[in-house]
Amino acid sequence: MDHSRLKDNIIEVIEEQQLKLGYLKETVRLYYPLSSLNRFLGVKEGVEEMQQLLQDFVMDVKDCFGKVVVTNEGERFCIAIPPEGAEYIHDHMDADGFLCDLIATVARHGSTLEDVLAQFYKHSGHVRVEEIRNGEFDYLVYFENGEPDSYRYCITVEADHIIYHRYTKEDYAEFEF
């Protein structure tokens, strides 16, 4: 089974965490609904079958992440990446890419929507911006060609700062904003 999409997502989420909060050599727990895990692994399995698939995943990633622990409560799974895995991700992180630029811009007090969009356009000429204003967020922004990433960025403008959340394309569609 191909575990690469799940592995890549774990790396990307932990990179984002480390860029925002700083690096600590500690266990990182990530929570996934069954539906997201099914999409990452390209299957349609129930809880028990997913538990087995994730044990296979644990064996597949042990060389880079260390001893990963997977637990679940119903359809909600916790994937605990040990300190060695957090360190591996930190040591292999691209600290000069789009996400780094975006987080630095959002973190700066007084950043505007134009400042944030400039970071998207700096990294691609294929940026889609949609005004949404659905009560959840104000704008949906993403790279039309999936480069440098395929996430959907939900942006809210609040007074003199910007907030963003990012979702996989599939999770964004499932939320039906």
CSV table of C-alpha atoms in Angstrom, one decimal:
chain,number,residue,atom,x,y,z
A,1,MET,CA,0.0,0.0,0.0
A,2,ASP,CA,1.2,3.5,-0.8
A,3,HIS,CA,1.5,5.5,2.4
A,4,SER,CA,3.1,8.5,0.8
A,5,ARG,CA,0.1,10.9,1.0
A,6,LEU,CA,-0.4,10.3,4.7
A,7,LYS,CA,3.3,10.6,5.4
A,8,ASP,CA,3.6,13.8,3.4
A,9,ASN,CA,0.6,15.3,5.2
A,10,ILE,CA,2.1,14.5,8.6
A,11,ILE,CA,5.4,16.1,7.5
A,12,GLU,CA,3.6,19.2,6.2
A,13,VAL,CA,1.4,19.6,9.4
A,14,ILE,CA,4.4,19.3,11.7
A,15,GLU,CA,6.5,21.7,9.5
A,16,GLU,CA,3.7,24.2,9.8
A,17,GLN,CA,3.5,23.7,13.6
A,18,GLN,CA,7.3,24.2,13.9
A,19,LEU,CA,7.3,27.3,11.7
A,20,LYS,CA,4.6,28.8,13.8
A,21,LEU,CA,5.6,27.8,17.3
A,22,GLY,CA,9.2,26.8,17.0
A,23,TYR,CA,10.9,23.5,17.2
A,24,LEU,CA,10.9,21.3,20.3
A,25,LYS,CA,12.1,17.7,20.3
A,26,GLU,CA,8.8,16.4,21.7
A,27,THR,CA,6.0,14.0,20.8
A,28,VAL,CA,3.5,15.5,18.3
A,29,ARG,CA,0.0,14.1,18.3
A,30,LEU,CA,-2.1,14.6,15.1
A,31,TYR,CA,-5.8,13.7,14.9
A,32,TYR,CA,-7.5,12.5,11.8
A,33,PRO,CA,-11.1,11.4,11.1
A,34,LEU,CA,-11.5,8.1,9.4
A,35,SER,CA,-12.7,9.8,6.2
A,36,SER,CA,-9.4,11.7,5.8
A,37,LEU,CA,-7.3,8.6,6.5
A,38,ASN,CA,-9.3,6.7,3.8
A,39,ARG,CA,-8.6,9.5,1.3
A,40,PHE,CA,-4.9,9.6,2.1
A,41,LEU,CA,-4.6,5.9,1.8
A,42,GLY,CA,-6.9,5.6,-1.2
A,43,VAL,CA,-9.2,3.1,0.5
A,44,LYS,CA,-12.7,2.9,1.9
A,45,GLU,CA,-12.3,1.0,5.1
A,46,GLY,CA,-14.0,0.9,8.5
A,47,VAL,CA,-12.3,1.5,11.9
A,48,GLU,CA,-10.9,-2.0,12.4
A,49,GLU,CA,-9.5,-2.3,8.9
A,50,MET,CA,-8.0,1.2,9.3
A,51,GLN,CA,-6.3,0.2,12.6
A,52,GLN,CA,-4.5,-2.6,10.7
A,53,LEU,CA,-3.6,-0.3,7.8
A,54,LEU,CA,-2.1,2.2,10.2
A,55,GLN,CA,0.0,-0.5,11.8
A,56,ASP,CA,1.4,-1.2,8.4
A,57,PHE,CA,2.0,2.6,8.0
A,58,VAL,CA,3.9,2.6,11.4
A,59,MET,CA,6.2,-0.1,10.1
A,60,ASP,CA,6.8,1.8,6.8
A,61,VAL,CA,7.8,5.1,8.4
A,62,LYS,CA,9.8,3.8,11.4
A,63,ASP,CA,13.2,4.6,9.8
A,64,CYS,CA,12.3,8.3,9.5
A,65,PHE,CA,9.7,8.9,12.3
A,66,GLY,CA,10.8,6.4,14.9
A,67,LYS,CA,8.2,4.4,16.9
A,68,VAL,CA,4.9,6.0,15.9
A,69,VAL,CA,1.9,5.1,18.1
A,70,VAL,CA,-1.6,5.0,16.7
A,71,THR,CA,-4.8,5.0,18.9
A,72,ASN,CA,-8.4,5.8,18.2
A,73,GLU,CA,-11.7,6.6,19.8
A,74,GLY,CA,-14.3,5.5,17.3
A,75,GLU,CA,-13.6,7.1,14.0
A,76,ARG,CA,-11.1,9.6,15.4
A,77,PHE,CA,-7.5,8.5,15.1
A,78,CYS,CA,-4.5,9.9,16.9
A,79,ILE,CA,-1.1,9.4,15.3
A,80,ALA,CA,1.7,10.2,17.8
A,81,ILE,CA,5.0,11.1,16.2
A,82,PRO,CA,7.8,10.6,18.7
A,83,PRO,CA,10.5,13.2,19.4
A,84,GLU,CA,12.9,11.5,16.9
A,85,GLY,CA,10.2,12.0,14.2
A,86,ALA,CA,9.8,15.7,15.1
A,87,GLU,CA,13.6,16.1,14.9
A,88,TYR,CA,13.7,14.3,11.5
A,89,ILE,CA,11.1,16.7,10.1
A,90,HIS,CA,12.9,19.7,11.5
A,91,ASP,CA,16.2,18.6,10.0
A,92,HIS,CA,14.7,18.1,6.6
A,93,MET,CA,12.3,21.1,6.5
A,94,ASP,CA,12.4,23.7,3.8
A,95,ALA,CA,12.6,26.9,5.9
A,96,ASP,CA,12.7,29.2,2.9
A,97,GLY,CA,9.5,28.1,1.0
A,98,PHE,CA,6.0,29.4,0.5
A,99,LEU,CA,4.7,28.3,3.9
A,100,CYS,CA,7.6,30.0,5.7
A,101,ASP,CA,6.9,33.2,3.8
A,102,LEU,CA,3.1,33.0,4.5
A,103,ILE,CA,3.5,32.4,8.2
A,104,ALA,CA,6.1,35.3,8.6
A,105,THR,CA,3.6,37.6,6.8
A,106,VAL,CA,0.6,36.6,8.8
A,107,ALA,CA,2.6,36.8,12.1
A,108,ARG,CA,3.6,40.5,11.3
A,109,HIS,CA,1.2,42.9,13.1
A,110,GLY,CA,-0.6,45.1,10.5
A,111,SER,CA,-0.3,42.7,7.6
A,112,THR,CA,-3.0,43.2,5.0
A,113,LEU,CA,-4.8,40.8,2.7
A,114,GLU,CA,-2.7,42.3,-0.1
A,115,ASP,CA,0.5,41.4,1.8
A,116,VAL,CA,-0.7,37.8,2.2
A,117,LEU,CA,-1.7,37.5,-1.5
A,118,ALA,CA,1.6,38.8,-2.5
A,119,GLN,CA,3.2,35.7,-0.9
A,120,PHE,CA,1.0,33.5,-3.0
A,121,TYR,CA,1.9,35.4,-6.2
A,122,LYS,CA,5.6,35.4,-5.3
A,123,HIS,CA,5.5,31.6,-5.5
A,124,SER,CA,3.2,31.1,-8.4
A,125,GLY,CA,1.5,32.8,-11.3
A,126,HIS,CA,-1.5,30.4,-10.9
A,127,VAL,CA,-3.3,31.7,-7.8
A,128,ARG,CA,-7.0,31.5,-7.4
A,129,VAL,CA,-8.7,34.0,-5.0
A,130,GLU,CA,-12.4,33.7,-4.2
A,131,GLU,CA,-14.3,36.1,-2.0
A,132,ILE,CA,-16.5,33.8,0.2
A,133,ARG,CA,-17.7,35.7,3.3
A,134,ASN,CA,-19.7,32.7,4.6
A,135,GLY,CA,-19.4,33.5,8.3
A,136,GLU,CA,-16.5,31.1,8.6
A,137,PHE,CA,-13.9,33.0,6.6
A,138,ASP,CA,-13.6,35.8,4.0
A,139,TYR,CA,-11.5,34.4,1.2
A,140,LEU,CA,-10.5,31.0,-0.3
A,141,VAL,CA,-7.0,31.1,-1.9
A,142,TYR,CA,-5.1,28.3,-3.5
A,143,PHE,CA,-2.7,27.4,-6.3
A,144,GLU,CA,-4.6,26.3,-9.3
A,145,ASN,CA,-1.9,24.0,-10.5
A,146,GLY,CA,-1.1,22.5,-7.1
A,147,GLU,CA,2.4,24.1,-7.0
A,148,PRO,CA,3.9,24.8,-4.5
A,149,ASP,CA,1.1,23.0,-2.6
A,150,SER,CA,-2.4,21.8,-3.2
A,151,TYR,CA,-3.9,23.1,0.1
A,152,ARG,CA,-7.0,25.3,0.3
A,153,TYR,CA,-6.3,28.4,2.4
A,154,CYS,CA,-9.3,29.9,4.2
A,155,ILE,CA,-8.4,33.5,5.1
A,156,THR,CA,-10.2,35.8,7.5
A,157,VAL,CA,-9.4,39.5,7.8
A,158,GLU,CA,-9.8,40.8,11.4
A,159,ALA,CA,-9.1,44.4,12.1
A,160,ASP,CA,-5.3,44.7,11.7
A,161,HIS,CA,-4.4,41.0,11.4
A,162,ILE,CA,-5.0,38.0,9.2
A,163,ILE,CA,-5.9,34.5,10.2
A,164,TYR,CA,-5.7,31.5,8.0
A,165,HIS,CA,-6.6,27.8,8.1
A,166,ARG,CA,-5.5,25.3,5.5
A,167,TYR,CA,-7.2,22.2,4.4
A,168,THR,CA,-6.6,19.5,1.9
A,169,LYS,CA,-8.7,19.9,-1.2
A,170,GLU,CA,-10.8,16.9,-0.3
A,171,ASP,CA,-11.4,17.9,3.3
A,172,TYR,CA,-12.3,21.4,2.2
A,173,ALA,CA,-14.9,19.9,-0.2
A,174,GLU,CA,-16.3,17.6,2.6
A,175,PHE,CA,-16.8,20.6,4.9
A,176,GLU,CA,-19.2,22.1,2.3
A,177,PHE,CA,-18.5,25.7,3.4
